[in-house]
Short mmCIF file of C-alpha atoms in Angstrom, two decimals:
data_model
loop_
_atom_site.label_atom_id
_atom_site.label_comp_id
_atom_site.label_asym_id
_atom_site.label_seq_id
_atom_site.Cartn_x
_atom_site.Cartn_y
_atom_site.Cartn_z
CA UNK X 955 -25.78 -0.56 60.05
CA UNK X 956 -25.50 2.73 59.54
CA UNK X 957 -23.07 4.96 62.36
CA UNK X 958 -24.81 7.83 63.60
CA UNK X 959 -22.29 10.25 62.31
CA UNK X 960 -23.42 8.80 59.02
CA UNK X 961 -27.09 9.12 60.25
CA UNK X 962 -26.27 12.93 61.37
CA UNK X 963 -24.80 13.52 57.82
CA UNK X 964 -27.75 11.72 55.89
CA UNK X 965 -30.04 13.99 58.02
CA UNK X 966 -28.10 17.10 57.09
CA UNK X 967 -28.10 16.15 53.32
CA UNK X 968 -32.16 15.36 53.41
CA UNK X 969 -32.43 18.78 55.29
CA UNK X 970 -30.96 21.27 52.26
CA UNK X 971 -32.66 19.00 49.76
CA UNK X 972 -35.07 22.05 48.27
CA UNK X 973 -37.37 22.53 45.14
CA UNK X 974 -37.78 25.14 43.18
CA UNK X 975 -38.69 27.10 39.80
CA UNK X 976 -37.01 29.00 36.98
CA UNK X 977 -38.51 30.39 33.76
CA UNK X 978 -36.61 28.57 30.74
CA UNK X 979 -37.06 29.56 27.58
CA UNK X 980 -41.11 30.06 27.36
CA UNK X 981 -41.85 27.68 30.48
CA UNK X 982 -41.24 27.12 34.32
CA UNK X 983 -39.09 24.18 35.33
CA UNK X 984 -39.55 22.48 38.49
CA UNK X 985 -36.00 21.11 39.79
CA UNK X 986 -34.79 19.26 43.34
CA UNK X 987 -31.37 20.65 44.48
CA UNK X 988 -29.18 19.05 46.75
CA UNK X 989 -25.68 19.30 48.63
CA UNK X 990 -23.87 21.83 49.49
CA UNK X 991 -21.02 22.08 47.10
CA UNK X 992 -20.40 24.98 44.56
CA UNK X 993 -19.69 22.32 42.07
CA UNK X 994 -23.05 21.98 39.81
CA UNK X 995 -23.96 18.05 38.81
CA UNK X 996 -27.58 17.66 36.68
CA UNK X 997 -29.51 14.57 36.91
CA UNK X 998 -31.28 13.84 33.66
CA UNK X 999 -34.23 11.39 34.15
CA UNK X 1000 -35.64 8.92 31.28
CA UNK X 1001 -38.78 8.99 29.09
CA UNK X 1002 -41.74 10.78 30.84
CA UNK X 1003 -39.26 10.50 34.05
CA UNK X 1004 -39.21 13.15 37.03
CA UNK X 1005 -36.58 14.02 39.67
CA UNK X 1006 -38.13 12.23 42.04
CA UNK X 1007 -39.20 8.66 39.59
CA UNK X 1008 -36.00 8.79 38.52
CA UNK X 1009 -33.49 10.06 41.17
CA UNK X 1010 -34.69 9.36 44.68
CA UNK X 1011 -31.38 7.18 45.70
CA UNK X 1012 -29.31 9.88 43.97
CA UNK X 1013 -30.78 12.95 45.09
CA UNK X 1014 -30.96 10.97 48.95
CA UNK X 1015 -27.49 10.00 49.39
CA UNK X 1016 -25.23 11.01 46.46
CA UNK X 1017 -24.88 14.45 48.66
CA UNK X 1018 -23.19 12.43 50.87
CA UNK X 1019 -20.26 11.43 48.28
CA UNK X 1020 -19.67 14.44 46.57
CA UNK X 1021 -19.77 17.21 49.37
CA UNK X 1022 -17.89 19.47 46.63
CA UNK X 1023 -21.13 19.38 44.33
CA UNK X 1024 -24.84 20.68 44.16
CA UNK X 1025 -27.21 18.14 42.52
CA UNK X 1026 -29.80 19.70 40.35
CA UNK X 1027 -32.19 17.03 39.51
CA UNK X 1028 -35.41 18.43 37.07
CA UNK X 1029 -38.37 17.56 35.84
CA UNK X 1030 -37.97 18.20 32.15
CA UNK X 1031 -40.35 20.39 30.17
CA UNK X 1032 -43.86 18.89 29.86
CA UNK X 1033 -42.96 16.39 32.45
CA UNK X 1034 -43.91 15.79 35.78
CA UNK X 1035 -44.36 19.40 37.90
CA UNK X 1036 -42.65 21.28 34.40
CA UNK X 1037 -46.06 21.38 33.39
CA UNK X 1038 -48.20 22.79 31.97
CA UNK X 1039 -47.85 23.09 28.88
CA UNK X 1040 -47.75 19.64 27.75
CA UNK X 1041 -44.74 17.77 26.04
CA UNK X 1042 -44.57 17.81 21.95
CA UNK X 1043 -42.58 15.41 20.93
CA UNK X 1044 -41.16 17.20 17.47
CA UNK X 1045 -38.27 15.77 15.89
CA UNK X 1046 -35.64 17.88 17.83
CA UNK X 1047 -37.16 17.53 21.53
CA UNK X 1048 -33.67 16.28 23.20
CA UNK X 1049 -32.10 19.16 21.45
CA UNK X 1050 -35.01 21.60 23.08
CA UNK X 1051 -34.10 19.55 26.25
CA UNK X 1052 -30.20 20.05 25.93
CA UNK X 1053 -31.03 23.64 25.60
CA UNK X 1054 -33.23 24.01 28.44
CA UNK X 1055 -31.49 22.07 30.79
CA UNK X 1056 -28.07 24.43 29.59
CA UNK X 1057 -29.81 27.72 30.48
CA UNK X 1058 -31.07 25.54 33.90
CA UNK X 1059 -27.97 25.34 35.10
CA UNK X 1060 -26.51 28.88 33.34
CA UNK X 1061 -29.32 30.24 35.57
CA UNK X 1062 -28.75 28.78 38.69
CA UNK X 1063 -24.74 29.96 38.57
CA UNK X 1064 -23.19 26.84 37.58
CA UNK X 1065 -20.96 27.82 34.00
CA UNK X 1066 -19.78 24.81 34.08
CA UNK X 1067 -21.15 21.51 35.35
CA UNK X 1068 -21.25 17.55 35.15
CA UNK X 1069 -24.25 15.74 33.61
CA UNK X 1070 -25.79 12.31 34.67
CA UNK X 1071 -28.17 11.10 31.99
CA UNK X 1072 -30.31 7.92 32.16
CA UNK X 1073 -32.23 6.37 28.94
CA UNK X 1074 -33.70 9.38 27.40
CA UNK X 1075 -31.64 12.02 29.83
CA UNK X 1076 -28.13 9.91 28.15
CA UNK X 1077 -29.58 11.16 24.82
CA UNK X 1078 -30.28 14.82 26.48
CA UNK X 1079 -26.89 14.53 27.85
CA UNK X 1080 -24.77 13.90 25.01
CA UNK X 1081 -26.30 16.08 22.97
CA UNK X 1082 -25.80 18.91 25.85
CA UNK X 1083 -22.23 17.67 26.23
CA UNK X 1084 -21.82 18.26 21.89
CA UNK X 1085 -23.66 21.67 22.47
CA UNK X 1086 -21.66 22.96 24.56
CA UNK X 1087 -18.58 21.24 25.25
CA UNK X 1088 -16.21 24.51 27.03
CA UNK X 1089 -19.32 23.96 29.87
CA UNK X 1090 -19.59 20.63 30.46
CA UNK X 1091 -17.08 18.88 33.17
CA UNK X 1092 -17.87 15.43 32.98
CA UNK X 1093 -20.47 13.40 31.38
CA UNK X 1094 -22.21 9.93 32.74
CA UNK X 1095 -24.88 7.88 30.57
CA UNK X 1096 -26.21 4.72 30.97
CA UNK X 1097 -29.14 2.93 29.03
CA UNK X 1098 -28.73 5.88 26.27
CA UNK X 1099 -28.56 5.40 22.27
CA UNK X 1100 -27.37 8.44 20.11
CA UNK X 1101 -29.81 6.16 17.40
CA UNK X 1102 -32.85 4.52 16.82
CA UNK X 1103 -31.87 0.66 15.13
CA UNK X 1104 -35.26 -1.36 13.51
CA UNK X 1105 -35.09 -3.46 16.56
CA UNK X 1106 -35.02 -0.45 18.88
CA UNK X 1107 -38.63 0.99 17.35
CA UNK X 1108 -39.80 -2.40 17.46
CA UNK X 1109 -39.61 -2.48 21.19
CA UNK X 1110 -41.12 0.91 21.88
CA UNK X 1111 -44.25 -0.08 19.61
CA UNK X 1112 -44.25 -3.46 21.75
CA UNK X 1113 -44.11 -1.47 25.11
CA UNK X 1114 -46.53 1.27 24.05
CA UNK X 1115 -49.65 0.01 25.89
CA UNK X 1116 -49.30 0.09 29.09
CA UNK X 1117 -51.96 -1.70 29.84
CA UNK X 1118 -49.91 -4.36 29.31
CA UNK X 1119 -46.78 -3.20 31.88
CA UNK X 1120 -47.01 -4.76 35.75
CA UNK X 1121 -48.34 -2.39 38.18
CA UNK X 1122 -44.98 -1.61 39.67
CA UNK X 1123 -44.02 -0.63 36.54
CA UNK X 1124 -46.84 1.59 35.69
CA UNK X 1125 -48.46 2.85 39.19
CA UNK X 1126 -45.40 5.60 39.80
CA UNK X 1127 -45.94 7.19 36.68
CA UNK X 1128 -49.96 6.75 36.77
CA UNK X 1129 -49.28 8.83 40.25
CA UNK X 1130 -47.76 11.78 38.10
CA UNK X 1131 -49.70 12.24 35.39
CA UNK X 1132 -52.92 10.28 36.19
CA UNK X 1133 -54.40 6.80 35.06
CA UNK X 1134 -56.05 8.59 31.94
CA UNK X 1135 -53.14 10.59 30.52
CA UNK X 1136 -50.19 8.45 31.27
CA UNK X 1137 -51.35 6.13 28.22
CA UNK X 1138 -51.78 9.13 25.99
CA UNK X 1139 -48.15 10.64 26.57
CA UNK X 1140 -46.54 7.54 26.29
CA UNK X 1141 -48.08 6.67 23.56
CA UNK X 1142 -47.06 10.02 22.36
CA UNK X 1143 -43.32 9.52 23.12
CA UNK X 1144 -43.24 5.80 21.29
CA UNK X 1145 -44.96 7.78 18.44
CA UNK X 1146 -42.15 10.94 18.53
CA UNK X 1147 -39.32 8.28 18.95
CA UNK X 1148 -40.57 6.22 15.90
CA UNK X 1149 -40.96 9.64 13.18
CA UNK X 1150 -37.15 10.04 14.34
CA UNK X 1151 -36.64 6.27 13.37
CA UNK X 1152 -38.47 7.22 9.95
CA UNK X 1153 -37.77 10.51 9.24
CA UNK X 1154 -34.64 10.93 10.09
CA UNK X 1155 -33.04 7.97 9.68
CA UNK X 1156 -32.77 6.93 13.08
CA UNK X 1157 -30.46 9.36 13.72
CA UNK X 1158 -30.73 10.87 17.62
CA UNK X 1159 -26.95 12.55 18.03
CA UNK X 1160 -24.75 10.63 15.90
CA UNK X 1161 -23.08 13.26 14.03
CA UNK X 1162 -22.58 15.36 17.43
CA UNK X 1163 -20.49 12.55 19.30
CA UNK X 1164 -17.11 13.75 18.17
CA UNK X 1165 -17.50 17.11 19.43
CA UNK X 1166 -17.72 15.80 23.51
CA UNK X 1167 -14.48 16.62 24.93
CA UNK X 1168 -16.07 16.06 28.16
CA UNK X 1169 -14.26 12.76 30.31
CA UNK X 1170 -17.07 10.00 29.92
CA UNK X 1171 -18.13 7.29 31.49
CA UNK X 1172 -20.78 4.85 29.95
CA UNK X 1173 -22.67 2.54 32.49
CA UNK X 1174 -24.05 -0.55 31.03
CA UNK X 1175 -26.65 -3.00 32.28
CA UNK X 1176 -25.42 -6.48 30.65
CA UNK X 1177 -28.89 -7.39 30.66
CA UNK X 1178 -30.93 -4.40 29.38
CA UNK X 1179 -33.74 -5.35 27.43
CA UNK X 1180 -34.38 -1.51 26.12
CA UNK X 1181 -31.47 -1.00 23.75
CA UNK X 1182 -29.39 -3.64 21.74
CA UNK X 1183 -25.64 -3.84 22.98
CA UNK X 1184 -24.33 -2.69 19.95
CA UNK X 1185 -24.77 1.39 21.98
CA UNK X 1186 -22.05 0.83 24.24
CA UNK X 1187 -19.21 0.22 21.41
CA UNK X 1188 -20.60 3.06 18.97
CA UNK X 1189 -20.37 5.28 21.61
CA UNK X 1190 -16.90 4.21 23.29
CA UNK X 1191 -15.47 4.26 19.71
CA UNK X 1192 -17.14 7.59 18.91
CA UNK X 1193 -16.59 9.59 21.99
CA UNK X 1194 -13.13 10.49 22.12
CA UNK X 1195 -12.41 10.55 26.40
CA UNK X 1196 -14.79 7.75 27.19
CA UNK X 1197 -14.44 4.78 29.13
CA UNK X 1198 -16.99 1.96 30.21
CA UNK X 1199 -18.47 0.28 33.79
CA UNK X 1200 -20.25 -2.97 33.41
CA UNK X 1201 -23.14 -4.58 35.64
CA UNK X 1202 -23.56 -7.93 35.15
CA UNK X 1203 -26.43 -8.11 36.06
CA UNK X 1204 -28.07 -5.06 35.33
CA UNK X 1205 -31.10 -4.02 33.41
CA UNK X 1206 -32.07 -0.76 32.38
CA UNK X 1207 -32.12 0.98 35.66
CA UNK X 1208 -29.04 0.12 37.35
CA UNK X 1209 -29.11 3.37 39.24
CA UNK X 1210 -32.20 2.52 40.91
CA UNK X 1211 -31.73 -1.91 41.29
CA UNK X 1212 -27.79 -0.99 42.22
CA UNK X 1213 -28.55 2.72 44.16
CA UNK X 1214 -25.36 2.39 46.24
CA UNK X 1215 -23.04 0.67 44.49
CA UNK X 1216 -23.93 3.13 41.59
CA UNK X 1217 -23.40 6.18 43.20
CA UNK X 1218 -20.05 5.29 44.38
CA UNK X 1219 -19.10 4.83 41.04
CA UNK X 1220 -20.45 8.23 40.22
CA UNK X 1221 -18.57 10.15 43.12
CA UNK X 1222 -15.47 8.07 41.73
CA UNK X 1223 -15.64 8.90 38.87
CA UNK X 1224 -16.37 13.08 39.13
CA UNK X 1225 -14.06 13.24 42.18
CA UNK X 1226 -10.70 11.95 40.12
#
């Protein structure tokens, strides 16, 4: 049970939790913030992901962990409320994304900043932490690939009708973008993630891992069925400050299935 100085402080947090807008590039982005701190921390959600899909537990109660940092949680271009225009998935969109989410945070005072990356936000993030690595504190991914293996584009064409997906897999994002276009971006994404499979080898960020001098932790779910465990080696052998958390029994969204437990290990690991 919860004390009610903890219920006081929970309120607090859920009170400065704002959204807002900021012209990137050629676009508005739509972003949560939340805490107090003057410390910036960006939340970077998954494929077709939002702040609020993808970071409700975070954006909630990580404020209450890390009093020294702001989270900035967005809605990455063409997703969710960062629309329109719509998402083109070109061969460099998680560079585009690095970039954007850079001049986010740039814009909104914070020169330098920790990232949080989940699935497709892990690629965003790595890339963003090789981009610019005199800006970026720390860097956390978890259910992130910096390539695309033959089994890996197998399982996006297996998963791209979502038809097929339960309901309480498919309903939150039907509730974004609408039971007509959901299928069509997806089926979109699986389509831009397999012409980086073929055209460029596979190749997401490879080459870029070496330049992250940014302290890194990778999260692993022992059990995640979207990317083949031979990730969380590559990148621990590639990434020259890195070091690894394991959930047993984890899937691919341990941040959601594990909320608390993961976001102690995220104020741990930013507050040391």
């Amino acid at each position: 049970l919860l004390s009610s100085f903890a219920r006081t402080q929970i309120r607090r947090m859920s009170s400065a939790t704002k959204e807002g807008r900021l012209r990137i590039g050629w676009q508005d982005v739509h972003f949560v913030e939340a805490g107090q701190g003057s410390r910036g921390l960006i939340l970077l959600p998954g494929a077709l992901g939002t702040a609020w899909t993808d970071f409700r537990p975070q954006i909630e109660k990580l404020p209450l962990l890390l009093p020294q940092h702001k989270l900035i949680a967005w809605d990455p271009p063409g997703y969710g409320k960062s629309r329109p225009p719509e998402k083109q998935f070109s061969l460099d969109f998680y560079e585009r994304d690095a970039a954007s989410a850079h001049e986010l945070m740039q814009k909104l005072g914070f020169d330098r900043y920790s990232i949080a990356g989940w699935s497709d936000g892990g690629n965003t993030g790595l890339i963003q932490a090789a981009n610019h690595p005199d800006h970026v504190e720390k860097l956390i991914v978890w259910g992130s690939n910096s390539y695309i293996s033959d089994a890996e584009a197998k399982i996006y064409e297996d998963i791209r009708d979502v038809s097929k997906w339960s309901a309480r897999m498919r309903e939150p994002m039907e509730a974004v973008y609408g039971v007509e276009y959901f299928p069509k971006l997806w089926s979109a994404w699986v389509d831009g993630l397999l012409r980086i499979h073929k055209e460029c080898e596979g190749d997401i960020c490879s080459t870029k891992l070496s330049k992250i001098k940014a302290p890194t932790l990778i999260v692993h779910g022992a059990k995640d069925p979207m990317i083949i465990p031979e990730h969380v080696p590559y990148l621990l052998n590639n990434i020259k400050n890195s070091d690894i958390h394991v959930f047993p029994e984890g899937k691919h969204n341990i941040h959601l299935r594990f909320a608390d437990e993961f976001n102690k290990l995220v104020a741990t690991f930013l507050k040391t």
